[in-house]
Amino acid sequence: MKSTNADKLVILDFETTGLSPLQGDRAIEIGAVKIEQGKIHSRFQALMNPGRPINAFIENYTGISNQMLRTAQSNEVVMQDFADFIEDHHLIAHNASFDQKFLDAELSLINRNYNGEFGCSLLLSRRLYQDAPNHKLGTLVRYKNIAADGNYHRALFDAEMTTQLWLAMLDDIKIKTGLTEVPFSLVKKLSKTPKAQIDKLLSEQ
DNA sequence: TGCCAGGCCCTCTTTAGGGCCTT
């Protein structure tokens, strides 16, 4: 496995036909923001045609219609480009277990892979923002007073909001620890630490 | 036949159940 650079992240979000690739669900849109040295480097957004119609719930939930997907490139073509975009960066998503299983499923169909590890903004936010009303992406964006002008449940907008939330959480970790940079290893450790022990762990940095 | 996600996390827990998150 090639080494990965903790300063290089890809924050991603999938829109899909449903909740489980094991039940036959497929990706229909990918949006992603590439971060290098703490700043936005580039973006990736593409609809993809899974080869069959999506249901009315998904059309209403995402605003992505069957008409829009009819002219989109296939999942195989889009995911080849996205695999190139990821390079060897670490990957971030809100409720990463969801996006990871779709990324793994789509890439396995085209015999591609990635080297980075996943970080989860949901797991981290549950520890850092224990007073938040809940830990849905939109709620956390409001909780942190992050400017939001777009449509939730579209892939690039959700990836943009997750990016801003992630950067805000890194800033809050820096304030609480005095660190000037937050190692990815610390993020992973925080994300697995019991909530009651978070303040102690931060104070020990 | 009937059912159908799954990982995380809390608690009236651990021989389990249910809410939270993602589409």
Tab-separated table of C-alpha atoms in Angstrom, chain A residues 2-144:
chain	number	residue	atom	x	y	z
A	2	LYS	CA	1.298	3.431	-0.885
A	3	SER	CA	1.636	5.970	1.919
A	4	THR	CA	-0.992	8.675	2.218
A	5	ASN	CA	-0.609	12.319	3.100
A	6	ALA	CA	-2.681	13.459	6.072
A	7	ASP	CA	-2.922	16.952	4.543
A	8	LYS	CA	-4.612	15.562	1.455
A	9	LEU	CA	-8.289	14.704	1.797
A	10	VAL	CA	-11.210	13.949	-0.485
A	11	ILE	CA	-14.575	14.718	1.138
A	12	LEU	CA	-17.239	12.843	-0.779
A	13	ASP	CA	-20.963	12.186	-0.913
A	14	PHE	CA	-22.986	9.693	-2.944
A	15	GLU	CA	-26.622	9.897	-3.989
A	16	THR	CA	-27.910	6.400	-4.581
A	17	THR	CA	-30.982	4.379	-5.539
A	18	GLY	CA	-31.382	3.187	-1.924
A	19	LEU	CA	-29.587	2.227	1.245
A	20	SER	CA	-27.746	-0.962	0.467
A	21	PRO	CA	-25.533	-2.112	-2.419
A	22	LEU	CA	-25.979	-5.644	-1.043
A	23	GLN	CA	-29.667	-5.271	-1.909
A	24	GLY	CA	-28.792	-4.169	-5.450
A	25	ASP	CA	-28.710	-0.415	-4.934
A	26	ARG	CA	-26.368	1.677	-7.096
A	27	ALA	CA	-24.840	5.137	-7.025
A	28	ILE	CA	-26.521	7.806	-9.170
A	29	GLU	CA	-24.371	10.844	-8.315
A	30	ILE	CA	-20.962	11.504	-6.800
A	31	GLY	CA	-19.808	14.858	-5.452
A	32	ALA	CA	-16.416	15.467	-3.861
A	33	VAL	CA	-14.105	18.220	-2.673
A	34	LYS	CA	-10.333	17.754	-2.640
A	35	ILE	CA	-8.458	19.435	0.198
A	36	GLU	CA	-4.718	19.950	0.147
A	37	GLN	CA	-2.850	21.796	2.916
A	38	GLY	CA	-6.120	22.890	4.489
A	39	LYS	CA	-7.492	24.564	1.366
A	40	ILE	CA	-9.928	23.506	-1.359
A	41	HIS	CA	-7.865	22.274	-4.310
A	42	SER	CA	-10.530	21.004	-6.716
A	43	ARG	CA	-14.002	19.504	-7.006
A	44	PHE	CA	-15.647	16.513	-8.714
A	45	GLN	CA	-19.333	16.150	-9.574
A	46	ALA	CA	-21.099	13.748	-11.899
A	47	LEU	CA	-24.470	12.108	-12.339
A	48	MET	CA	-24.277	8.486	-13.408
A	49	ASN	CA	-26.755	6.219	-15.145
A	50	PRO	CA	-27.160	2.944	-13.238
A	51	GLY	CA	-28.919	1.321	-16.194
A	52	ARG	CA	-32.405	1.240	-14.728
A	53	PRO	CA	-35.026	3.727	-13.526
A	54	ILE	CA	-34.948	5.167	-10.004
A	55	ASN	CA	-38.112	5.211	-7.917
A	56	ALA	CA	-40.291	8.207	-7.045
A	57	PHE	CA	-38.997	8.406	-3.488
A	58	ILE	CA	-35.419	8.877	-4.674
A	59	GLU	CA	-36.507	11.380	-7.344
A	60	ASN	CA	-38.276	13.442	-4.677
A	61	TYR	CA	-35.567	12.997	-2.041
A	62	THR	CA	-32.657	14.029	-4.275
A	63	GLY	CA	-34.272	16.116	-7.000
A	64	ILE	CA	-32.488	13.860	-9.474
A	65	SER	CA	-34.949	12.641	-12.107
A	66	ASN	CA	-34.924	9.713	-14.478
A	67	GLN	CA	-34.841	12.308	-17.265
A	68	MET	CA	-31.579	13.711	-15.860
A	69	LEU	CA	-30.011	10.268	-15.600
A	70	ARG	CA	-31.037	9.217	-19.102
A	71	THR	CA	-28.265	11.306	-20.662
A	72	ALA	CA	-25.678	10.717	-17.916
A	73	GLN	CA	-22.608	8.568	-18.439
A	74	SER	CA	-22.623	5.058	-17.007
A	75	ASN	CA	-21.469	4.286	-13.464
A	76	GLU	CA	-18.465	2.475	-14.913
A	77	VAL	CA	-17.235	5.528	-16.858
A	78	VAL	CA	-17.851	7.993	-14.012
A	79	MET	CA	-16.273	5.795	-11.358
A	80	GLN	CA	-13.124	5.331	-13.450
A	81	ASP	CA	-12.720	9.118	-13.471
A	82	PHE	CA	-13.498	9.340	-9.754
A	83	ALA	CA	-10.971	6.630	-8.890
A	84	ASP	CA	-8.367	8.778	-10.672
A	85	PHE	CA	-9.547	11.865	-8.748
A	86	ILE	CA	-9.096	10.178	-5.347
A	87	GLU	CA	-5.379	9.504	-5.939
A	88	ASP	CA	-3.948	8.292	-2.599
A	89	HIS	CA	-5.859	10.766	-0.444
A	90	HIS	CA	-7.693	9.967	2.754
A	91	LEU	CA	-11.488	10.016	2.412
A	92	ILE	CA	-14.098	11.788	4.536
A	93	ALA	CA	-17.897	11.460	4.511
A	94	HIS	CA	-20.851	12.152	6.803
A	95	ASN	CA	-21.785	8.692	8.073
A	96	ALA	CA	-18.812	7.277	6.216
A	97	SER	CA	-19.896	3.648	6.571
A	98	PHE	CA	-22.686	4.412	4.091
A	99	ASP	CA	-20.526	6.083	1.434
A	100	GLN	CA	-17.684	3.602	1.933
A	101	LYS	CA	-19.868	0.604	1.139
A	102	PHE	CA	-21.103	2.262	-2.081
A	103	LEU	CA	-17.568	3.341	-3.064
A	104	ASP	CA	-16.289	-0.175	-2.437
A	105	ALA	CA	-19.167	-1.739	-4.381
A	106	GLU	CA	-18.871	0.577	-7.398
A	107	LEU	CA	-15.066	0.333	-7.582
A	108	SER	CA	-15.137	-3.453	-7.271
A	109	LEU	CA	-17.279	-3.585	-10.426
A	110	ILE	CA	-14.496	-1.869	-12.404
A	111	ASN	CA	-11.578	-3.564	-10.609
A	112	ARG	CA	-10.325	-0.321	-9.068
A	113	ASN	CA	-9.256	0.403	-5.494
A	114	TYR	CA	-7.984	3.180	-3.254
A	115	ASN	CA	-5.216	3.517	-0.694
A	116	GLY	CA	-6.548	6.085	1.782
A	117	GLU	CA	-8.451	5.502	5.000
A	118	PHE	CA	-11.954	6.772	5.752
A	119	GLY	CA	-12.747	9.392	8.370
A	120	CYS	CA	-16.334	10.072	9.480
A	121	SER	CA	-17.696	13.548	10.219
A	122	LEU	CA	-20.738	12.013	11.953
A	123	LEU	CA	-18.652	10.036	14.466
A	124	LEU	CA	-16.391	13.022	15.143
A	125	SER	CA	-19.291	15.480	15.507
A	126	ARG	CA	-21.062	13.217	18.003
A	127	ARG	CA	-17.982	13.561	20.229
A	128	LEU	CA	-17.119	17.226	19.665
A	129	TYR	CA	-20.663	18.631	19.607
A	130	GLN	CA	-22.484	16.644	22.255
A	131	ASP	CA	-24.911	19.553	22.804
A	132	ALA	CA	-26.063	19.692	19.170
A	133	PRO	CA	-29.829	19.032	18.691
A	134	ASN	CA	-28.918	16.063	16.501
A	135	HIS	CA	-26.082	15.105	14.182
A	136	LYS	CA	-27.711	15.291	10.773
A	137	LEU	CA	-25.536	17.189	8.299
A	138	GLY	CA	-27.967	20.099	7.893
A	139	THR	CA	-28.413	20.501	11.642
A	140	LEU	CA	-24.647	20.594	12.236
A	141	VAL	CA	-24.187	23.174	9.455
A	142	ARG	CA	-26.707	25.436	11.231
A	143	TYR	CA	-25.217	24.622	14.658
A	144	LYS	CA	-21.810	25.828	13.448
